[in-house]
Amino acid sequence: MTEIVLREHIPFSGPSLLRHQNKPEGYMCVSCAWAKPAKTHPLEFCENGAKATAWEVTSKRADERFFASHTLSALEKWLDHDLEEQGRLTRPMRWDFASDKYVPVSWDTAFEEIGRELKQIAPEMVDFYTSGRASLETSYMYQLFARIFGSNNLPDSSNMCHESTSVGLPESIGATVGTAVLSDFQNCDCIFYIAQNVGTSSPRMLHDLQDAVHRGVKIVTFNLLREPGLERFINPQAPSEMISGSETPISSEYYQVRNGGDIAALFGVCKALIEADDGKQGLGVSTVAGSDGEPRSESAAAVAFAAAMAAADKKHVLDHDFIKEHTAGFEEFAAAARAHTWENLERFSGLTREEMIAAARTYAASDAVLIIYGMGLTQHVMGVQNIHMVANLALLRGNIGKPGANICAVRGHSNVQGQRTVGITEKPDLVPLDKLAELYRFDPPRWEGRSTVDVCEAVRSGKSRAFVSLGGNFIRAVPDTDIMEVAWRKLRLTVQIATKLNRSHLIHGEIAYLLPCLGRLEVDQQDTGPQAVSMESSVAYFHGSRGRVKPASPHLLSEPAIIAGLAKATLTRGDVPWDQWVADYSLIRDAIETTYPETFKKFNERLFKPGGFPRPVPARERKWVTANRKANFITPPRLFPEFETTSADADVLNLATLRSNDQFNTTIYGYSDRFRGVDGTRQVIFVNGKDIERLGFEPGEIVDVTTAIDSGTVRKVQGFRIVEYNIPQGCCASYYPESNPLFPLSHHDPKAKTPSYKLLPVRLSRSNIVPVE
Ligand SMILES: Nc1nc2c(c(=O)[nH]1)N[C@H]1C(S)=C(S)[C@@H](COP(=O)(O)OP(=O)(O)OC[C@H]3O[C@@H](n4cnc5c(=O)[nH]c(N)nc54)[C@H](O)[C@@H]3O)O[C@H]1N2
Ligand SMILES: Nc1nc2c(c(=O)[nH]1)N[C@H]1C(S)=C(S)[C@@H](COP(=O)(O)OP(=O)(O)OC[C@H]3O[C@@H](n4cnc5c(=O)[nH]c(N)nc54)[C@H](O)[C@@H]3O)O[C@H]1N2
Ligand SMILES: [Mo]
């Protein structure tokens, strides 16, 4: 932390600023969305939160002098890290065709020209992207602007992130978000921790996990890699300090699944539970059948499991009362679980039958299990089915809607969950359109808008003409980087609202604006005084946040002020008091409360309540807002995507893309991933030693990586160093966003359209590139 504070030349107030991070009346961290407790630790931030703070309050500036000395074509050759490292943007700018540079313009000129251009484009040809950092107030204004303009094209970063959750959980349990609350960590006796990297992605949760472990809670982890943060507790303020003796082991069982292997792994756990339960009810063999369907002698683990159940005097392994009263689809699911052979479950999960049974045993011996998961489940061609399997496992023993037992979807960006809550979505069904129509006197569009993947397709086909971006780095975050960059230049208008320079600002349309905004940590002074904003955490609690540092430049506007400026210059209809809202954000919160009275009851009054205030999630009370009013077992039709069973090539490996400990999404702080022992480069590919040998490579060798599906187009990244790593055979991993050119746009979950960033068949070949390190 000290390192980044020095690196970013932060004035001395930096460390004292951090005391206010994630505190009631303080500001909410701009890094991850993890819950903010009511009773805070003296320092409620982690190393990565401190980095994100330092990155925003840096004293470095990408000002007009910087832009005067670089053409955009020259900047295109810069690395992601070097672009953002220039510091905060200071003035509104417009791209100048003659010089190929960004040149300063006044805010009035910017709004006027953008408004004029937008008015000339059909609303359905304009896309309004949001990255998950914008506040509830900003997000509400932004979706209203887009809808009054006439467009439901409101894609967001969530489309690439937890969309599988947003589609899968409602079908299973009628909740669009996870049901877990912070107190579940105090009430559970077991945690199933699936496909999330706590030490890097949500380090403050380590406090909750450590407390749980000290209470004797069992943590059963399923992950492609052995992530250090999941193996033992590391002080979130100094993850490098793995002080021997005082560290807490986190996972009591660690199962290294293949990427994409979770459906099979969880089916294995469910099969063991169901068959043990069958046995208890006198339905035959108490645990397992061989791959030929014949009963085979039980493993030691299975015998121990049966003994543990008998010792605990459990009548049934499954919670039949719950299943009967609350669920539908159990019989079909149980039949499918019984029918899967252990041989197939082992093959597709990468785990042994004994491992799956051992996990089932721990699950069955626990009264309240919290299931936590992240991107390793959602970013898959079978992402939605992964989420169904999480719910199926929970439902077998009623592990939902009781103290300690819930589903926790760990969200990414600090307000990504909240944006949906206030209308950022391409799906009109999720928005109270009639209410908006009545409040603001306009006729909202009713058609289905474009998700992130749809936007990419629309830009390619010419159906999109303008792209407005509220934060983020779209072009680096989406699949098929090389193809999308070419397509992007055909756009008529690109407008980027941002704090720091990134590649999406360089790959632009015929008319391009870069509009710099205040960050959340800065004092947001408006006519009625300094303003607060709000966000929703991963456990669906709302929190207020107040900036404390001096703005990076006197020319910055707040995000609400920028949206109001754009809206006033563009809209010819709608009755919205844009100026009053900008003068006093509590009026925006009143408007949010009027639109969503149940969710935001007494919004202003409760804004700074310690610990936040909860959003109603009916599934927490076992109320299932599904079509049949039941919680549904939904049976995935297959264990693994089709390409696995059809591709016989032994030289194909399945690639997962990862985050390092020194990045926040496309923001690259530096080149060190100490947890995984990588330093000085991000151009690496992690491969199992046996695969390295089998494929005829050497550790440390430089390779090119080529996509092994959709062979009509060659997709390749070059100059990656092979790192021998503890990863299951047949799998490999590399960093995001460097590997994004490999992902075909079409390679996503069919329903949620979440790109399959955690599963892509690739081949390695010897490279003649000298790597950039
Ligand atoms: N420091 C830092 N914090 C962040 C971010 C960041 O970039 N940096 N990004 C934020 C955002 S937007 C998000 S969405 C979250 C992301 O946080 P995570 O959900 O942790 O996502 P990833 O870091 O991509 O890593 C996913 C984990 O899943 C494992 N994995 C990969 N494939 C599979 C699989 O098929 N099955 C299983 N069981 N495991 C698998 C990987 O080994 C890795 O440990 O973090 C947020 N917080
Ligand atoms: N291969 C692969 N691709 C992935 C993923 C993966 O795991 N693998 N993960 C996906 C996921 S989970 C996500 S969430 C997306 C992330 O996609 P995005 O959310 O689009 O990208 P970020 O990198 O978070 O955006 C960083 C930029 O946001 C801007 N910014 C920062 N703070 C502010 C602010 O306060 N206001 C405004 N207006 N701008 C600000 C800065 O200019 C910064 O450069 O990427 C996805 N892409
Ligand atoms: Mo994310």
PDB file of C-alpha atoms in Angstrom, residues 685 692 697-703 720-724 771 773:
ATOM      1  CA  ILE A 685      -0.001 -18.845 -19.675  1.00  0.00           C
ATOM      2  CA  ILE A 692       3.855 -28.977 -21.036  1.00  0.00           C
ATOM      3  CA  PHE A 697       7.191 -27.566 -24.723  1.00  0.00           C
ATOM      4  CA  GLU A 698       9.522 -26.410 -21.972  1.00  0.00           C
ATOM      5  CA  PRO A 699       8.545 -24.305 -18.961  1.00  0.00           C
ATOM      6  CA  GLY A 700       9.425 -20.679 -19.731  1.00  0.00           C
ATOM      7  CA  GLU A 701       9.077 -21.174 -23.475  1.00  0.00           C
ATOM      8  CA  ILE A 702       7.327 -18.440 -25.477  1.00  0.00           C
ATOM      9  CA  VAL A 703       4.163 -19.549 -27.266  1.00  0.00           C
ATOM     10  CA  PHE A 720       3.050 -15.660 -23.968  1.00  0.00           C
ATOM     11  CA  ARG A 721       5.519 -17.294 -21.578  1.00  0.00           C
ATOM     12  CA  ILE A 722       4.590 -20.773 -20.328  1.00  0.00           C
ATOM     13  CA  VAL A 723       4.482 -20.916 -16.520  1.00  0.00           C
ATOM     14  CA  GLU A 724       4.384 -24.418 -15.078  1.00  0.00           C
ATOM     15  CA  PRO A 771       7.768 -10.960 -25.493  1.00  0.00           C
ATOM     16  CA  GLU A 773       8.134  -7.653 -20.477  1.00  0.00           C
TER      17      GLU A 773
END
